[in-house]
């Protein structure tokens, strides 16, 4: 046993030295866990922020002026004033997301008790702003009209006082979600890339043949790649949590970082095995890159890190229970956001252990077959 452990240790050190001599891979690791995370957190789209809006005021009344003055930053830009024949060119050029057309005699019809129509033109190619912004515009217009008709600014006392309590993110900061989820997604991506690239690099450089004549087994070779690449990602994720998430972004972490890193280690056991399996299928780095895109995007998009799993079709929810990213995302959100302990996240830990063992066994069988073909 001691002999096998020493072989695994020495082969792992060899992997670390090989990685050290690869400047592009070092750059990828540093970029992925620093600048990429910072940009993903700080560029998370707000619900509605500085949406460009223009107003066509065909009424030129006190009510239309009141409506126009109700749109202001930070939700909207300062409204531009257009004439009717400038609407379509402005929308076609992409200068405005919303154009509000207030018809002639609008104020007179409102005071007469009629139901005049006011037109809102929306550039629906800007999905995030168009989806939430049209509701804001309608709410603002109706609020101004109602206050104008009542002759005073105010609101009736609602029969129920709704007390809103935003837990785990009281200020609803977008960076709190974006930064942490980017770390989770990058752990998966980089662990697959490192292990797959390590195996393909050895095949391309011809060093696999050197391993075949050494007194080592395929199991030892694979264990060495798993622990070496997993250790690199684990250290990078730890530094990123402390330096980028806590330091640069000032995002509080509610739960135990050690518990999160333990879950990360189990997840890395599964994803590094997956990277080796994919590398045995690909014959070159370009093929591995194409296979990575086909695999990584569904793993991350359907894991629950971007949208809740409950909003997905039931078939997709059930299939994704076989993916390690689903359980890793669940335990990461529970620990980092809600401060959950092991008593609440032991199930995802258990699932990751089982999935990792299955993936390692499948990858080892495939790796042995690939090694045999090289021999």
XYZ file of C-alpha atoms in Angstrom:
375
model
C 0.000 0.000 0.000
C 2.804 2.391 0.914
C 4.486 1.652 -2.432
C 1.282 2.502 -4.338
C 0.795 5.725 -2.373
C 4.357 6.824 -3.071
C 3.891 6.170 -6.793
C 0.675 8.214 -6.779
C 2.421 11.018 -4.904
C 5.440 11.137 -7.229
C 3.293 10.983 -10.373
C 1.172 13.813 -8.987
C 4.274 15.925 -8.390
C 5.240 15.240 -12.018
C 1.830 16.609 -13.089
C 2.379 19.766 -11.057
C 5.801 20.295 -12.644
C 4.310 19.800 -16.110
C 1.637 22.361 -15.321
C 4.251 24.809 -14.087
C 5.975 24.655 -17.492
C 2.744 25.515 -19.324
C 2.411 29.349 -19.192
C -0.899 29.439 -21.073
C -2.515 27.049 -18.601
C -1.159 29.078 -15.677
C -2.624 32.218 -17.243
C -5.975 30.461 -17.678
C -6.049 29.460 -14.010
C -5.185 32.965 -12.783
C -7.619 34.652 -15.160
C -10.461 32.258 -14.392
C -10.317 32.803 -10.636
C -9.571 36.546 -10.609
C -10.592 38.822 -13.475
C -13.276 36.499 -14.853
C -15.002 36.289 -11.464
C -14.748 40.033 -10.838
C -16.213 40.870 -14.247
C -19.006 38.316 -13.905
C -19.993 39.810 -10.548
C -19.811 43.483 -11.495
C -21.543 43.123 -14.863
C -24.558 41.183 -13.621
C -27.549 42.899 -15.299
C -29.819 44.884 -13.023
C -33.578 44.391 -13.275
C -33.834 47.782 -14.990
C -30.897 50.169 -15.122
C -30.498 53.216 -17.374
C -33.018 51.974 -19.918
C -33.126 54.482 -22.822
C -36.596 55.983 -23.249
C -38.077 58.647 -25.518
C -41.443 60.427 -25.373
C -43.627 61.759 -28.182
C -45.814 64.434 -26.556
C -48.656 65.169 -28.974
C -50.826 66.576 -26.180
C -48.486 69.220 -24.709
C -50.610 69.373 -21.561
C -49.905 69.496 -17.850
C -50.659 65.765 -17.562
C -48.305 64.791 -20.400
C -45.523 66.923 -18.894
C -46.147 65.250 -15.552
C -45.828 61.804 -17.124
C -42.623 62.763 -18.930
C -41.028 64.056 -15.720
C -41.753 60.788 -13.899
C -39.001 58.924 -15.788
C -35.543 59.539 -14.375
C -32.331 57.678 -13.466
C -31.272 55.150 -12.335
C -34.048 53.003 -13.849
C -34.371 55.146 -16.984
C -32.202 57.633 -18.788
C -33.395 61.214 -19.108
C -36.277 60.938 -21.631
C -35.550 62.183 -25.132
C -38.233 64.274 -26.845
C -39.195 63.074 -30.318
C -41.705 63.886 -32.980
C -43.877 61.140 -34.442
C -41.857 60.455 -37.608
C -38.666 59.973 -35.554
C -39.996 56.964 -33.629
C -39.331 54.200 -36.146
C -35.832 55.412 -37.136
C -34.891 55.689 -33.442
C -36.070 52.156 -32.681
C -34.480 50.763 -35.847
C -31.142 52.328 -34.916
C -31.340 50.862 -31.414
C -31.165 54.253 -29.677
C -34.209 53.608 -27.480
C -35.708 50.612 -25.726
C -39.020 52.381 -24.988
C -40.868 55.109 -26.871
C -44.024 56.445 -25.220
C -46.519 58.183 -27.541
C -48.981 60.450 -25.731
C -51.864 61.197 -28.177
C -53.530 64.585 -28.752
C -56.303 65.611 -26.307
C -55.079 63.026 -23.824
C -55.634 65.220 -20.742
C -59.068 66.366 -21.941
C -60.233 62.794 -22.511
C -58.932 61.680 -19.103
C -60.799 64.490 -17.290
C -63.937 63.753 -19.317
C -63.989 60.197 -18.008
C -63.127 58.597 -21.312
C -60.510 55.859 -21.739
C -57.879 57.299 -24.080
C -55.128 55.017 -25.348
C -51.465 55.754 -24.891
C -48.998 53.808 -27.025
C -45.801 52.211 -25.723
C -43.324 50.999 -28.359
C -40.788 48.483 -27.047
C -37.606 47.169 -28.650
C -38.112 43.531 -27.675
C -34.650 42.500 -28.889
C -33.356 43.871 -25.564
C -34.923 41.036 -23.651
C -33.983 41.823 -20.052
C -35.008 45.484 -20.219
C -38.073 44.909 -22.389
C -39.470 42.168 -20.180
C -39.385 44.057 -16.893
C -39.367 47.622 -18.222
C -42.804 47.644 -19.842
C -44.402 46.840 -16.484
C -42.516 49.730 -14.872
C -43.634 52.130 -17.610
C -47.269 51.070 -17.254
C -47.119 51.429 -13.489
C -45.575 54.907 -13.689
C -48.067 56.176 -16.273
C -51.104 54.846 -14.401
C -49.801 56.258 -11.121
C -49.365 59.727 -12.588
C -52.786 59.653 -14.250
C -54.545 58.563 -11.044
C -52.834 61.248 -8.980
C -53.676 63.878 -11.575
C -57.351 62.901 -11.552
C -57.464 62.901 -7.730
C -55.800 66.350 -7.704
C -53.187 65.352 -5.145
C -50.148 63.149 -4.775
C -50.658 60.318 -2.376
C -51.899 56.801 -2.077
C -54.719 55.162 -0.238
C -53.869 53.110 2.786
C -53.895 49.419 1.742
C -56.024 47.037 3.798
C -52.983 44.805 4.394
C -49.510 46.040 5.328
C -47.018 43.797 3.526
C -43.682 43.683 5.342
C -40.945 42.607 2.915
C -37.937 40.810 4.358
C -35.156 39.917 1.920
C -33.129 37.181 3.605
C -29.495 36.332 2.843
C -29.131 39.406 0.576
C -30.962 42.353 2.200
C -29.802 44.955 -0.349
C -30.478 42.623 -3.311
C -26.905 43.062 -4.559
C -26.443 41.345 -7.917
C -22.686 40.878 -7.347
C -23.334 38.635 -4.340
C -24.977 36.073 -6.587
C -22.844 36.529 -9.689
C -19.467 36.304 -7.997
C -20.085 33.159 -5.953
C -21.841 31.305 -8.758
C -18.975 32.146 -11.104
C -16.564 30.505 -8.657
C -18.774 27.403 -8.566
C -19.017 27.215 -12.363
C -15.298 27.850 -12.872
C -14.370 25.037 -10.485
C -16.222 22.631 -12.767
C -14.849 24.073 -15.994
C -11.207 24.280 -14.951
C -11.061 20.843 -13.324
C -12.270 19.182 -16.532
C -9.896 21.239 -18.673
C -6.818 20.603 -16.522
C -7.169 16.833 -16.306
C -8.183 16.415 -19.937
C -5.387 18.675 -21.173
C -2.838 16.861 -18.986
C -3.625 13.506 -20.572
C -3.767 14.846 -24.121
C -0.516 16.775 -23.571
C 1.256 13.570 -22.547
C -0.127 11.764 -25.562
C 0.999 14.530 -27.933
C 4.463 14.772 -26.339
C 4.932 11.024 -26.328
C 5.445 10.769 -22.558
C 2.641 8.223 -22.178
C 4.971 5.609 -23.597
C 7.462 6.456 -20.849
C 4.793 5.803 -18.237
C 3.943 2.440 -19.802
C 7.456 1.107 -19.268
C 7.574 2.294 -15.656
C 6.465 0.041 -12.749
C 3.201 1.955 -12.290
C -0.410 0.924 -12.876
C -3.166 2.811 -14.751
C -4.954 3.261 -11.420
C -1.915 5.014 -9.951
C -1.567 7.232 -13.022
C -5.200 8.243 -12.897
C -5.237 8.862 -9.134
C -2.152 11.060 -9.567
C -3.816 13.214 -12.207
C -6.980 13.495 -10.123
C -5.280 14.668 -6.929
C -2.792 16.981 -8.639
C -5.303 18.802 -10.846
C -7.914 18.794 -8.089
C -5.436 20.353 -5.654
C -4.624 23.171 -8.085
C -8.303 24.031 -8.550
C -9.005 23.735 -4.827
C -6.183 26.138 -3.926
C -7.235 28.565 -6.658
C -10.862 28.503 -5.466
C -9.771 29.118 -1.857
C -7.648 32.116 -2.828
C -10.437 33.458 -5.027
C -12.989 33.252 -2.208
C -10.747 35.218 0.132
C -9.057 37.687 -2.219
C -11.690 38.356 -4.892
C -15.055 37.521 -3.309
C -14.391 38.756 0.215
C -11.619 41.232 -0.570
C -12.354 42.992 -3.862
C -16.128 42.466 -4.042
C -16.852 42.620 -0.277
C -19.318 39.742 -0.506
C -20.073 38.158 2.887
C -19.922 34.370 3.136
C -22.458 33.095 5.627
C -21.375 29.475 6.101
C -18.216 27.505 6.740
C -15.580 27.845 4.032
C -14.002 24.566 5.169
C -17.302 22.738 4.669
C -17.637 24.285 1.221
C -14.083 23.219 0.333
C -14.861 19.674 1.504
C -17.826 19.607 -0.883
C -15.600 21.085 -3.586
C -13.078 18.280 -3.087
C -15.804 15.665 -3.597
C -17.017 17.521 -6.674
C -13.466 17.656 -8.044
C -13.182 13.894 -7.603
C -16.110 13.563 -10.024
C -15.214 16.281 -12.542
C -11.521 15.370 -12.840
C -12.568 11.794 -13.572
C -14.937 13.168 -16.189
C -12.094 15.162 -17.740
C -9.950 12.033 -18.083
C -12.849 10.126 -19.642
C -13.413 12.885 -22.203
C -9.674 13.030 -22.967
C -9.638 9.315 -23.792
C -12.413 9.918 -26.326
C -10.718 12.888 -28.015
C -7.655 12.490 -30.200
C -6.441 16.090 -29.992
C -6.957 19.314 -28.062
C -9.352 20.793 -30.673
C -11.532 17.688 -30.432
C -11.392 17.889 -26.646
C -12.473 21.545 -26.818
C -15.501 20.697 -28.956
C -16.441 17.840 -26.646
C -16.033 20.163 -23.660
C -18.513 22.674 -25.088
C -21.097 19.962 -25.685
C -20.706 18.701 -22.130
C -19.983 21.756 -20.010
C -22.789 24.035 -21.161
C -25.648 21.653 -20.247
C -23.923 20.772 -16.965
C -23.767 24.407 -15.885
C -26.956 25.813 -17.393
C -29.168 22.993 -16.077
C -27.488 22.656 -12.673
C -29.514 25.418 -11.023
C -26.692 27.948 -10.861
C -28.357 30.302 -13.370
C -32.060 29.523 -12.971
C -33.907 27.508 -10.304
C -34.272 23.840 -11.142
C -37.961 24.043 -10.221
C -38.584 26.155 -13.330
C -37.226 23.417 -15.620
C -39.237 20.533 -17.109
C -39.593 17.593 -14.748
C -37.726 15.277 -17.127
C -34.707 17.615 -17.130
C -34.812 17.869 -13.336
C -34.712 14.094 -12.985
C -31.942 13.627 -15.560
C -29.757 16.293 -13.947
C -29.796 14.386 -10.661
C -27.159 12.186 -12.325
C -24.861 15.206 -12.851
C -22.391 16.243 -10.138
C -22.927 19.943 -10.876
C -26.544 19.758 -9.654
C -25.572 18.610 -6.177
C -22.502 20.838 -6.027
C -24.582 23.905 -6.842
C -27.138 22.894 -4.210
C -24.599 22.528 -1.421
C -22.675 25.654 -2.504
C -25.746 27.875 -2.385
C -26.856 26.365 0.918
C -23.454 26.861 2.588
C -22.257 30.136 1.080
C -25.598 31.980 0.961
C -27.662 30.522 3.782
C -24.987 29.321 6.206
C -26.151 25.692 6.168
C -24.309 23.047 8.152
C -23.528 19.423 7.424
C -26.899 18.377 8.865
C -28.604 20.138 5.936
C -26.196 19.343 3.094
C -25.237 15.742 3.824
C -27.424 14.473 0.986
C -25.582 16.435 -1.754
C -22.316 15.252 -0.190
C -23.484 11.642 -0.379
C -24.682 12.035 -3.976
C -21.334 13.545 -4.998
C -19.459 10.668 -3.388
C -21.527 8.071 -5.243
C -21.418 9.932 -8.586
C -17.669 10.481 -8.212
C -17.057 6.778 -7.544
C -19.100 5.774 -10.596
C -17.391 8.310 -12.870
C -13.961 7.299 -11.589
C -14.693 3.624 -12.265
C -15.953 4.328 -15.780
C -13.015 6.620 -16.524
C -10.526 4.089 -15.168
C -11.962 1.340 -17.388
C -11.794 3.617 -20.403
C -8.292 4.792 -19.447
C -7.022 1.206 -19.175
C -8.445 0.456 -22.601
C -6.808 3.562 -24.088
C -3.476 2.704 -22.437
C -3.700 -0.832 -23.837
C -4.248 0.500 -27.359
C -1.193 2.761 -27.025
C 0.901 -0.191 -25.911
